């Protein structure tokens, strides 16, 4: 019997593909209009190098406090220097093309990219017109660190000098970090326009003095900016360029502070002591590679702890990777996770045919890399073997962190240190629950006893404390008592069934969005999925925010949809229940093999509905 799929069930097979394509097209169409072309730079390593010396000029660049939540994650890709808004950049490079474009500036640019720093690379050879175009102004304004690279002919370019004026204004007015590099010129020569730098600058000055008064006004601004920047502590490039690139990259990492921090909840309670205990072992002075295992039941906070440790240690590692939710991701193929690990560390998109090839690449090409790797939610020792192997796969002082619900994995993984994460105590549980239920650290007096009842039911499980706290928020005491009775009927170990109470409290549109995210849209840009939800009249803007407030989903960087694996499993269980062995009766099919079987069995007729 054919079962038509239409209306909301359009999401079953076609929506994720169709909507992703449409969204990708429209989003990129917007970006394309603001781009200007730039030739890709050669990424080869420099051939000859010498030793760097730090410029001893007075002054120092200020260091702003960074609050950017990284990402987890994302492997950077080379970006054209003319991206429309400039707001995705962390570093702005200003240099004179003929002097350094195919040399030092190019090596520095790619050195930054390799560690995941998004850099804007300007080249005055590619620029036209008299004024700094809005693209460059936006890039300077939004970049956290501004790096002018002074070479002999830097002062002959009006474009470079205008950029420098803007750079120094940003330093003086906004506290942005300026890190000047003096390429085969002295800082004092730049400031006083002396030496070979001054000779070329004055030749340019002579020509400008024959022109308008505006040119003379510009000259004064340029000289003032050159004098100011010469007093900022930076680096002189006379020695080994490859060593200096490493030095500058590490300096930038320290200045940024973010260091690609993974997003974690702001309402953490009691995690500091766990981070301290694990990092005390990881900070061991031993030169050996160390494997550390974090064990605990689902929803206990293993992933959050691993993220916090990763954020704390990432400063110390040029090469790092956080591979999330391996238990689920493993189903898509071992080589896909191997590709992610290699891509994160080498910053290269390497095609891998099968898991054996991936294993060989990791064990051979990463041998000389000091890495920080987190394998999150491992449920099979083979996952560790295929991704991080053993202690000699990486350079000395590498750190591998494994989280799992099954501590038996640690023996086969040759873990050096095991940390057993326990439930939160009653005091910590009360604080965490209150943060979500009352938006403060303790309950109002009239809710004190009811709060302690709920907290005791959660068993100190952070996920339940968050979800139930959000569920009870704004409810009257009579509603509290009714929900407490429901919770008490469910055995403490049945975490998923307890979480289901929050799902049942949603309205129909919220339930549909929750199930769609659980089945299709985890780690997806919310804008892509919202096109479908808008068409289905599910009011995504309001309902996504409601799901977030209910702690059933998280939104990272105001964009990416995230969901705890317990909640994901709950959603998929709801979709499958009553028809476990009859997938054609499910409202959603997310497993490609399962969907293919249904189509081959001719159980489903798909109608594509296009909404105007």
Coordinates of C-alpha atoms in Angstrom, one line a residue:
X1 CA 0.0 0.0 0.0
X2 CA 1.3 3.4 -0.9
X3 CA 1.4 6.0 1.8
X4 CA 1.7 9.6 0.5
X5 CA 4.0 12.0 2.2
X6 CA 2.9 15.6 2.1
X7 CA 2.5 18.7 4.3
X8 CA 4.8 18.6 7.2
X9 CA 6.1 15.1 6.3
X10 CA 7.8 16.8 3.3
X11 CA 10.7 16.8 5.8
X12 CA 11.0 13.1 5.6
X13 CA 13.4 12.7 2.8
X14 CA 13.4 15.7 0.5
X15 CA 13.4 18.8 2.8
X16 CA 16.9 18.5 4.2
X17 CA 18.4 18.3 0.8
X18 CA 16.1 20.7 -1.1
X19 CA 16.2 23.4 1.6
X20 CA 19.9 23.1 2.1
X21 CA 20.5 23.7 -1.6
X22 CA 18.1 26.7 -1.7
X23 CA 19.5 28.3 1.4
X24 CA 23.1 27.7 0.3
X25 CA 22.2 29.4 -3.0
X26 CA 20.5 32.5 -1.6
X27 CA 23.1 33.0 1.2
X28 CA 26.0 32.8 -1.1
X29 CA 24.2 35.0 -3.7
X30 CA 24.2 37.8 -1.1
X31 CA 27.8 37.4 -0.3
X32 CA 28.9 37.2 -3.9
X33 CA 27.8 40.7 -4.7
X34 CA 30.3 42.2 -2.2
X35 CA 33.3 40.2 -3.1
X36 CA 36.3 41.3 -5.1
X37 CA 38.7 38.8 -6.6
X38 CA 42.1 38.1 -5.2
X39 CA 44.7 35.7 -6.6
X40 CA 45.4 32.7 -4.4
X41 CA 48.8 32.9 -2.8
X42 CA 51.4 30.2 -3.0
X43 CA 51.3 28.3 0.3
X44 CA 54.8 26.8 0.0
X45 CA 57.3 27.1 2.9
X46 CA 60.0 29.8 2.7
X47 CA 63.4 28.6 1.5
X48 CA 65.8 30.6 3.6
X49 CA 65.4 31.8 7.2
X50 CA 67.3 33.6 10.0
X51 CA 66.7 34.4 13.7
X52 CA 64.0 37.0 14.7
X53 CA 64.7 39.8 17.2
X54 CA 61.8 41.6 18.9
X55 CA 61.8 45.3 18.3
X56 CA 62.9 47.2 21.4
X57 CA 61.0 50.4 20.7
X58 CA 59.0 51.7 23.6
X59 CA 55.3 51.2 24.2
X60 CA 53.2 48.1 23.9
X61 CA 49.9 47.2 22.3
X62 CA 46.9 47.0 24.6
X63 CA 45.3 43.6 25.1
X64 CA 41.5 43.7 25.0
X65 CA 39.3 41.1 26.7
X66 CA 37.9 38.6 24.3
X67 CA 34.5 37.1 24.6
X68 CA 34.1 35.4 21.3
X69 CA 32.8 31.8 21.5
X70 CA 34.7 29.8 19.1
X71 CA 34.0 27.0 17.6
X72 CA 34.1 24.5 18.2
X73 CA 35.1 24.2 15.9
X74 CA 35.2 24.7 12.3
X75 CA 38.1 24.1 10.1
X76 CA 39.0 27.5 8.4
X77 CA 39.1 27.9 4.7
X78 CA 41.0 30.5 2.8
X79 CA 38.9 33.6 2.4
X80 CA 39.1 36.2 -0.3
X81 CA 40.3 39.5 1.0
X82 CA 37.2 41.2 0.0
X83 CA 34.5 39.5 2.0
X84 CA 31.6 41.8 2.3
X85 CA 31.4 42.8 5.9
X86 CA 34.8 42.0 7.4
X87 CA 33.2 40.9 10.5
X88 CA 34.4 37.3 10.4
X89 CA 38.1 38.2 10.5
X90 CA 40.3 38.0 13.6
X91 CA 43.5 39.4 12.0
X92 CA 44.0 42.2 9.4
X93 CA 47.3 42.1 7.4
X94 CA 48.4 45.4 5.7
X95 CA 51.5 45.1 3.5
X96 CA 53.0 46.5 0.3
X97 CA 52.5 43.8 -2.4
X98 CA 55.7 43.9 -4.4
X99 CA 57.9 43.6 -1.3
X100 CA 56.3 40.8 0.6
X101 CA 53.3 39.4 -1.2
X102 CA 55.0 36.2 -2.4
X103 CA 57.3 36.0 0.6
X104 CA 56.9 36.8 4.2
X105 CA 53.4 38.1 4.2
X106 CA 52.2 35.0 2.3
X107 CA 53.9 32.7 4.8
X108 CA 52.4 34.6 7.7
X109 CA 48.9 34.5 6.2
X110 CA 49.0 30.8 5.7
X111 CA 50.6 30.2 9.1
X112 CA 47.6 31.9 10.6
X113 CA 45.2 29.9 8.5
X114 CA 46.9 26.6 9.5
X115 CA 46.0 27.2 13.2
X116 CA 42.4 28.3 12.4
X117 CA 42.8 32.0 12.6
X118 CA 40.7 33.9 10.0
X119 CA 42.9 36.5 8.5
X120 CA 42.1 39.4 6.1
X121 CA 45.0 39.8 3.6
X122 CA 45.0 43.1 1.8
X123 CA 47.4 43.8 -1.1
X124 CA 47.6 47.3 -2.5
X125 CA 48.3 45.9 -5.9
X126 CA 44.7 44.7 -6.1
X127 CA 43.2 48.0 -4.9
X128 CA 42.0 50.8 -7.0
X129 CA 40.7 54.3 -6.2
X130 CA 41.8 57.0 -3.8
X131 CA 39.9 56.2 -0.6
X132 CA 39.9 53.1 1.5
X133 CA 36.8 51.2 0.3
X134 CA 34.1 50.2 2.8
X135 CA 35.2 46.6 2.7
X136 CA 38.6 47.4 4.0
X137 CA 37.3 49.8 6.6
X138 CA 34.9 47.1 7.9
X139 CA 37.7 44.5 7.9
X140 CA 39.9 46.8 10.0
X141 CA 37.1 47.8 12.3
X142 CA 36.0 44.2 13.0
X143 CA 39.4 42.5 13.2
X144 CA 40.8 42.0 16.7
X145 CA 44.4 42.2 15.8
X146 CA 45.9 44.6 13.2
X147 CA 49.3 43.7 11.7
X148 CA 51.0 46.2 9.4
X149 CA 54.1 44.8 7.7
X150 CA 56.5 47.6 7.0
X151 CA 58.9 47.1 4.1
X152 CA 61.1 49.6 2.1
X153 CA 58.3 50.7 -0.2
X154 CA 55.4 50.6 2.2
X155 CA 55.6 54.4 2.5
X156 CA 55.2 54.8 -1.3
X157 CA 51.6 53.5 -1.3
X158 CA 48.9 56.0 -0.4
X159 CA 46.6 53.0 0.1
X160 CA 48.9 51.4 2.7
X161 CA 49.4 54.7 4.5
X162 CA 45.6 55.3 4.6
X163 CA 45.2 51.9 6.1
X164 CA 47.8 52.7 8.7
X165 CA 46.0 55.9 9.7
X166 CA 42.8 53.8 10.1
X167 CA 44.7 51.1 12.0
X168 CA 46.2 53.6 14.5
X169 CA 42.8 55.3 15.0
X170 CA 41.3 51.9 15.9
X171 CA 44.1 51.3 18.4
X172 CA 43.7 54.8 20.0
X173 CA 39.9 54.8 20.1
X174 CA 38.9 51.2 20.4
X175 CA 41.9 49.5 22.0
X176 CA 42.4 47.1 19.2
X177 CA 45.7 45.3 19.3
X178 CA 48.3 46.5 16.8
X179 CA 51.3 44.3 16.2
X180 CA 53.8 45.9 13.7
X181 CA 56.3 43.9 11.8
X182 CA 59.3 45.6 10.4
X183 CA 60.5 43.7 7.3
X184 CA 64.2 44.6 6.7
X185 CA 63.7 48.1 8.0
X186 CA 64.2 49.6 11.4
X187 CA 61.4 50.9 13.5
X188 CA 63.2 54.2 14.1
X189 CA 63.6 54.6 10.3
X190 CA 59.9 54.1 9.8
X191 CA 59.1 56.7 12.6
X192 CA 61.5 59.3 11.3
X193 CA 61.2 58.4 7.6
X194 CA 65.0 57.7 7.5
X195 CA 67.2 55.2 5.8
X196 CA 66.0 53.3 2.7
X197 CA 62.4 53.5 4.0
X198 CA 62.7 57.3 4.3
X199 CA 64.4 57.7 0.9
X200 CA 61.5 56.2 -1.0
X201 CA 58.9 57.9 1.2
X202 CA 60.5 61.4 0.6
X203 CA 60.5 60.7 -3.2
X204 CA 56.7 60.1 -2.9
X205 CA 56.4 63.2 -0.6
X206 CA 58.1 65.4 -3.2
X207 CA 55.6 64.4 -5.9
X208 CA 52.6 65.0 -3.5
X209 CA 53.8 68.5 -2.5
X210 CA 53.4 69.6 -6.1
X211 CA 49.7 68.7 -5.9
X212 CA 46.7 69.8 -3.8
X213 CA 46.5 71.0 -0.2
X214 CA 44.5 67.8 0.5
X215 CA 47.7 65.8 -0.3
X216 CA 49.6 67.9 2.2
X217 CA 47.0 67.2 4.9
X218 CA 47.3 63.5 4.1
X219 CA 51.1 63.7 4.4
X220 CA 50.8 65.0 8.0
X221 CA 48.4 62.3 9.0
X222 CA 50.7 59.6 7.5
X223 CA 53.8 60.9 9.3
X224 CA 51.9 61.0 12.6
X225 CA 50.7 57.5 12.1
X226 CA 54.2 56.3 11.2
X227 CA 55.7 58.0 14.3
X228 CA 53.1 56.4 16.5
X229 CA 53.4 52.9 15.1
X230 CA 57.2 53.0 15.4
X231 CA 56.8 53.2 19.2
X232 CA 54.6 50.1 19.4
X233 CA 56.3 47.0 20.4
X234 CA 56.5 44.6 17.5
X235 CA 59.0 42.4 15.6
X236 CA 61.9 43.1 13.3
X237 CA 62.2 40.7 10.4
X238 CA 65.9 40.2 9.8
X239 CA 66.3 36.6 10.9
X240 CA 64.6 33.3 10.3
X241 CA 61.3 34.0 8.7
X242 CA 59.9 30.5 9.4
X243 CA 60.7 30.9 13.1
X244 CA 59.3 34.4 13.2
X245 CA 56.1 33.3 11.6
X246 CA 55.7 30.7 14.4
X247 CA 56.5 33.3 17.0
X248 CA 53.9 35.8 15.6
X249 CA 51.2 33.1 15.3
X250 CA 51.7 32.1 18.9
X251 CA 51.6 35.8 19.9
X252 CA 48.4 36.2 18.0
X253 CA 46.9 33.1 19.7
X254 CA 47.8 34.6 23.1
X255 CA 46.4 38.0 22.2
X256 CA 43.1 36.6 20.9
X257 CA 42.7 34.7 24.2
X258 CA 39.7 32.9 22.5
X259 CA 41.9 30.3 21.0
X260 CA 38.9 28.7 19.3
X261 CA 37.0 28.1 22.6
X262 CA 34.1 25.7 22.4
X263 CA 30.7 27.1 23.5
X264 CA 29.6 25.9 26.9
X265 CA 26.7 27.0 29.1
X266 CA 27.0 30.2 31.1
X267 CA 25.1 28.5 34.0
X268 CA 27.8 26.0 35.0
X269 CA 28.0 25.0 38.6
X270 CA 30.8 23.2 40.4
X271 CA 32.8 22.4 37.2
X272 CA 35.9 24.2 38.3
X273 CA 37.0 21.5 40.7
X274 CA 36.7 18.8 38.0
X275 CA 38.7 20.9 35.5
X276 CA 41.4 21.5 38.1
X277 CA 41.7 17.8 39.0
X278 CA 42.1 16.7 35.4
X279 CA 44.4 19.5 34.2
X280 CA 46.6 18.9 37.2
X281 CA 47.4 15.5 35.7
X282 CA 47.6 16.8 32.1
X283 CA 50.0 19.6 33.2
X284 CA 52.4 16.9 34.2
X285 CA 55.9 17.8 33.2
X286 CA 56.4 14.4 31.6
X287 CA 57.4 14.6 28.0
X288 CA 55.2 11.6 27.2
X289 CA 51.9 11.6 25.3
X290 CA 49.1 11.1 27.8
X291 CA 45.7 9.5 27.3
X292 CA 43.0 10.6 29.8
X293 CA 39.5 9.1 30.2
X294 CA 36.5 10.8 31.6
X295 CA 33.7 8.3 32.6
X296 CA 30.1 8.9 33.7
X297 CA 26.5 8.2 32.9
X298 CA 24.7 10.0 30.1
X299 CA 23.7 13.6 31.0
X300 CA 26.3 13.8 33.8
X301 CA 28.3 16.5 32.1
X302 CA 31.2 14.6 30.5
X303 CA 31.1 16.6 27.2
X304 CA 30.8 19.9 29.1
X305 CA 33.8 19.0 31.2
X306 CA 35.8 17.9 28.2
X307 CA 35.0 21.2 26.5
X308 CA 36.0 23.2 29.5
X309 CA 39.4 21.4 29.7
X310 CA 39.9 21.8 25.9
X311 CA 39.2 25.6 26.3
X312 CA 41.7 25.8 29.2
X313 CA 44.5 23.9 27.4
X314 CA 44.1 25.1 23.8
X315 CA 46.5 27.9 24.3
X316 CA 49.3 25.4 24.6
X317 CA 48.6 23.5 21.4
X318 CA 49.0 24.7 17.8
X319 CA 47.3 21.5 16.6
X320 CA 44.0 20.5 18.1
X321 CA 40.7 18.8 17.4
X322 CA 37.4 18.2 19.2
X323 CA 35.4 15.3 17.7
X324 CA 31.9 15.4 19.1
X325 CA 29.3 12.7 19.6
X326 CA 31.4 9.8 18.1
X327 CA 28.8 7.2 19.2
X328 CA 26.3 8.7 16.6
X329 CA 28.8 10.0 14.1
X330 CA 30.5 6.7 13.8
X331 CA 27.5 5.3 11.9
X332 CA 28.3 7.6 9.0
X333 CA 31.7 6.0 8.4
X334 CA 35.0 5.8 10.2
X335 CA 36.8 7.6 7.4
X336 CA 34.6 10.7 7.8
X337 CA 35.8 11.1 11.4
X338 CA 39.4 10.4 10.4
X339 CA 39.0 13.1 7.7
X340 CA 37.7 15.6 10.3
X341 CA 40.6 14.9 12.6
X342 CA 43.2 15.2 9.9
X343 CA 41.5 18.3 8.5
X344 CA 41.5 20.0 12.0
X345 CA 45.1 19.3 12.6
X346 CA 46.7 19.7 9.2
X347 CA 44.2 22.4 8.0
X348 CA 43.9 20.5 4.7
X349 CA 41.0 18.9 3.0
X350 CA 42.4 15.4 2.4
X351 CA 40.3 12.7 0.6
X352 CA 40.2 9.4 2.4
X353 CA 39.0 6.3 0.6
X354 CA 38.7 4.0 3.6
X355 CA 39.5 3.6 7.3
X356 CA 42.8 1.9 6.6
X357 CA 44.1 4.8 4.6
X358 CA 42.8 7.2 7.2
X359 CA 44.6 5.2 10.0
X360 CA 47.9 5.3 8.0
X361 CA 47.7 9.0 7.4
X362 CA 47.0 9.8 11.0
X363 CA 49.8 7.5 12.4
X364 CA 52.4 8.7 9.9
X365 CA 51.7 12.4 9.1
X366 CA 50.8 13.5 12.6
X367 CA 53.9 11.9 14.3
X368 CA 55.7 15.2 14.6
X369 CA 52.7 17.1 15.8
X370 CA 52.0 18.0 19.5
X371 CA 48.3 17.7 19.5
X372 CA 45.3 18.2 21.8
X373 CA 42.5 15.8 20.8
X374 CA 39.1 15.2 22.4
X375 CA 37.2 12.1 21.4
X376 CA 33.7 12.7 22.8
X377 CA 31.1 10.0 23.7
X378 CA 33.1 6.9 22.6
X379 CA 31.3 3.6 23.0
X380 CA 33.7 1.2 21.3
X381 CA 37.4 0.8 21.8
X382 CA 37.9 0.5 18.0
X383 CA 36.9 4.1 17.7
X384 CA 39.9 5.1 19.7
X385 CA 42.2 2.7 17.9
X386 CA 41.2 4.1 14.5
X387 CA 41.4 7.8 15.5
X388 CA 44.2 8.2 17.9
X389 CA 45.8 4.7 18.0
X390 CA 48.4 4.6 20.7
X391 CA 50.9 6.8 22.4
X392 CA 53.5 6.9 19.6
X393 CA 51.1 8.2 16.9
X394 CA 51.8 11.8 18.0
X395 CA 54.6 14.0 19.2
X396 CA 55.7 14.1 22.8
X397 CA 53.5 16.1 25.3
X398 CA 50.4 15.4 23.2
X399 CA 47.1 15.1 25.1
X400 CA 44.3 12.8 24.2
X401 CA 41.0 13.1 26.1
X402 CA 38.3 10.4 25.8
X403 CA 34.8 10.6 27.2
X404 CA 32.6 7.5 27.5
X405 CA 29.7 5.9 29.5
X406 CA 31.6 2.6 29.5
X407 CA 34.8 2.6 31.5
X408 CA 35.8 -0.8 30.1
X409 CA 37.0 1.1 27.0
X410 CA 39.8 2.6 28.9
X411 CA 41.8 -0.6 29.3
X412 CA 41.9 -1.3 25.5
X413 CA 42.6 2.4 24.8
X414 CA 45.7 2.3 27.1
X415 CA 44.4 5.3 29.2
X416 CA 47.0 6.7 31.6
X417 CA 44.5 8.4 33.9
X418 CA 40.8 7.8 34.5
X419 CA 38.4 10.4 36.0
X420 CA 35.0 9.2 37.2
X421 CA 32.5 12.1 37.0
X422 CA 29.9 11.7 39.7
X423 CA 26.5 13.3 40.2
X424 CA 26.2 16.8 41.6
X425 CA 25.7 17.1 45.3
X426 CA 22.5 18.5 46.7
X427 CA 23.8 22.0 47.2
X428 CA 25.2 22.3 43.6
X429 CA 22.0 20.7 42.3
X430 CA 19.9 23.3 44.0
X431 CA 21.9 26.1 42.5
X432 CA 21.8 24.7 39.0
X433 CA 18.1 24.0 39.1
X434 CA 17.3 27.5 40.5
X435 CA 19.3 29.2 37.8
X436 CA 16.9 27.7 35.3
X437 CA 13.7 27.7 37.3
X438 CA 14.0 31.1 39.0
X439 CA 16.9 32.8 37.1
X440 CA 18.8 33.1 40.3
X441 CA 21.0 30.9 42.5
X442 CA 18.4 29.9 45.1
X443 CA 14.6 29.4 45.2
X444 CA 12.2 31.9 46.7
X445 CA 11.2 31.0 50.2
X446 CA 7.7 29.8 49.3
X447 CA 9.2 27.4 46.7
X448 CA 12.0 26.1 48.9
X449 CA 10.5 22.7 49.8
X450 CA 9.0 22.0 46.3
X451 CA 12.4 22.8 44.8
X452 CA 14.2 20.4 47.1
X453 CA 11.7 17.7 46.1
X454 CA 12.4 18.2 42.4
X455 CA 16.1 18.3 42.9
X456 CA 16.1 15.0 44.8
X457 CA 14.2 13.4 42.0
X458 CA 16.8 14.4 39.4
X459 CA 19.5 12.4 41.1
X460 CA 22.1 15.2 40.6
X461 CA 22.1 14.8 36.8
X462 CA 22.9 18.2 35.3
X463 CA 20.9 17.6 32.1
X464 CA 17.7 16.8 34.1
X465 CA 18.3 19.8 36.4
X466 CA 18.5 22.1 33.4
X467 CA 15.5 20.7 31.5
X468 CA 13.3 20.4 34.6
X469 CA 14.3 23.8 35.9
X470 CA 13.2 25.3 32.5
X471 CA 10.0 23.3 32.6
X472 CA 9.0 24.5 36.1
X473 CA 9.9 28.1 35.3
X474 CA 6.9 30.5 35.8
X475 CA 4.6 27.7 37.0
X476 CA 2.3 28.0 40.0
X477 CA 2.8 25.8 43.1
X478 CA -0.2 23.7 42.2
X479 CA 1.3 22.9 38.8
X480 CA 4.6 22.1 40.5
X481 CA 2.9 19.4 42.7
X482 CA 1.2 17.8 39.7
X483 CA 4.5 17.6 37.7
X484 CA 6.3 16.3 40.7
X485 CA 3.8 13.4 41.0
X486 CA 4.4 12.5 37.3
X487 CA 8.2 12.5 37.9
X488 CA 8.0 10.4 41.0
X489 CA 6.2 7.6 39.0
X490 CA 9.2 7.2 36.7
X491 CA 12.3 5.2 37.9
X492 CA 15.3 7.4 38.5
X493 CA 17.4 5.5 35.9
X494 CA 14.8 6.1 33.2
X495 CA 16.3 9.5 32.2
X496 CA 14.7 9.6 28.7
X497 CA 11.2 9.0 30.1
X498 CA 11.7 11.8 32.6
X499 CA 12.8 14.1 29.9
X500 CA 9.7 13.2 27.9
X501 CA 7.6 15.2 30.4
X502 CA 9.2 18.4 29.0
X503 CA 8.4 17.3 25.4
X504 CA 4.8 16.6 26.3
X505 CA 4.5 20.2 27.6
X506 CA 5.2 21.6 24.2
X507 CA 2.5 22.7 21.7
X508 CA 2.2 20.9 18.4
X509 CA 4.4 23.3 16.4
X510 CA 7.1 23.1 19.0
X511 CA 6.9 19.3 19.0
X512 CA 7.3 19.2 15.3
X513 CA 10.3 21.5 15.3
X514 CA 11.9 19.5 18.2
X515 CA 11.5 16.2 16.3
X516 CA 12.8 17.7 13.1
X517 CA 15.9 18.9 14.9
X518 CA 16.4 15.6 16.6
X519 CA 16.2 13.7 13.3
X520 CA 17.6 16.1 10.7
X521 CA 19.0 19.4 11.9
X522 CA 21.5 19.0 14.7
X523 CA 24.6 21.1 13.8
X524 CA 22.6 22.9 11.1
X525 CA 22.2 26.6 10.5
X526 CA 18.8 27.4 11.9
X527 CA 18.0 29.7 8.9
X528 CA 18.1 26.7 6.6
X529 CA 15.5 24.7 8.6
X530 CA 13.4 27.8 9.2
X531 CA 12.5 28.1 5.6
X532 CA 10.6 24.8 5.9
X533 CA 9.1 25.6 9.3
X534 CA 7.8 28.9 8.0
X535 CA 6.1 27.2 5.1
X536 CA 4.5 24.8 7.4
X537 CA 3.2 27.6 9.7
X538 CA 5.3 26.5 12.7
X539 CA 6.4 30.0 13.6
X540 CA 10.1 29.0 13.9
X541 CA 11.4 32.4 15.2
X542 CA 9.2 32.1 18.3
X543 CA 9.2 28.4 18.8
X544 CA 13.0 27.9 18.4
X545 CA 13.5 30.5 21.1
X546 CA 10.9 28.6 23.3
X547 CA 12.8 25.3 22.8
X548 CA 16.0 27.1 23.7
X549 CA 14.4 28.6 26.8
X550 CA 13.1 25.1 27.7
X551 CA 16.7 23.8 27.5
X552 CA 15.7 21.3 24.9
X553 CA 18.0 22.8 22.3
X554 CA 21.0 25.1 22.3
X555 CA 21.8 27.8 19.7
X556 CA 25.5 28.3 19.2
X557 CA 26.7 31.7 17.8
X558 CA 23.1 32.6 17.3
X559 CA 23.1 30.3 14.4
X560 CA 23.9 26.6 14.9
X561 CA 21.3 24.2 16.3
X562 CA 22.6 21.9 19.0
X563 CA 20.9 19.2 21.0
X564 CA 22.1 16.9 23.8
X565 CA 22.4 13.3 22.7
X566 CA 19.8 12.2 25.4
X567 CA 17.3 14.6 23.9
X568 CA 18.2 13.6 20.4
X569 CA 17.6 9.9 21.3
X570 CA 14.3 10.9 23.0
X571 CA 13.1 12.6 19.8
X572 CA 14.0 9.7 17.6
X573 CA 12.4 7.2 20.0
X574 CA 9.2 9.2 19.8
X575 CA 9.3 9.0 16.0
X576 CA 9.9 5.3 15.9
X577 CA 7.7 4.1 18.8
X578 CA 5.0 1.6 18.0
X579 CA 6.5 1.0 14.5
X580 CA 10.1 0.0 15.3
X581 CA 10.1 -2.6 12.5
X582 CA 8.0 -0.7 10.0
X583 CA 10.0 2.4 9.1
X584 CA 7.6 3.3 6.3
X585 CA 5.2 4.3 9.1
X586 CA 7.6 6.7 10.7
X587 CA 6.9 10.4 10.2
X588 CA 10.6 11.0 9.5
X589 CA 13.4 8.9 8.0
X590 CA 16.9 10.2 8.8
X591 CA 19.0 7.0 8.3
X592 CA 19.9 6.9 4.6
X593 CA 20.0 3.1 4.5
X594 CA 16.6 2.8 6.1
X595 CA 15.2 5.4 3.7
X596 CA 16.6 3.6 0.7
X597 CA 15.1 0.3 1.9
X598 CA 11.7 2.0 2.2
X599 CA 11.9 3.5 -1.3
X600 CA 13.1 0.2 -2.8
X601 CA 10.2 -1.6 -1.2
X602 CA 7.9 0.9 -2.9
X603 CA 6.2 1.6 0.4
X604 CA 6.2 5.4 0.0
X605 CA 5.0 7.9 -2.7
X606 CA 6.7 11.3 -2.3
X607 CA 4.9 14.4 -3.4
X608 CA 7.1 17.5 -3.6
X609 CA 5.2 20.5 -2.4
X610 CA 6.6 23.9 -3.3
X611 CA 5.4 26.7 -1.2
X612 CA 5.0 30.2 -2.7

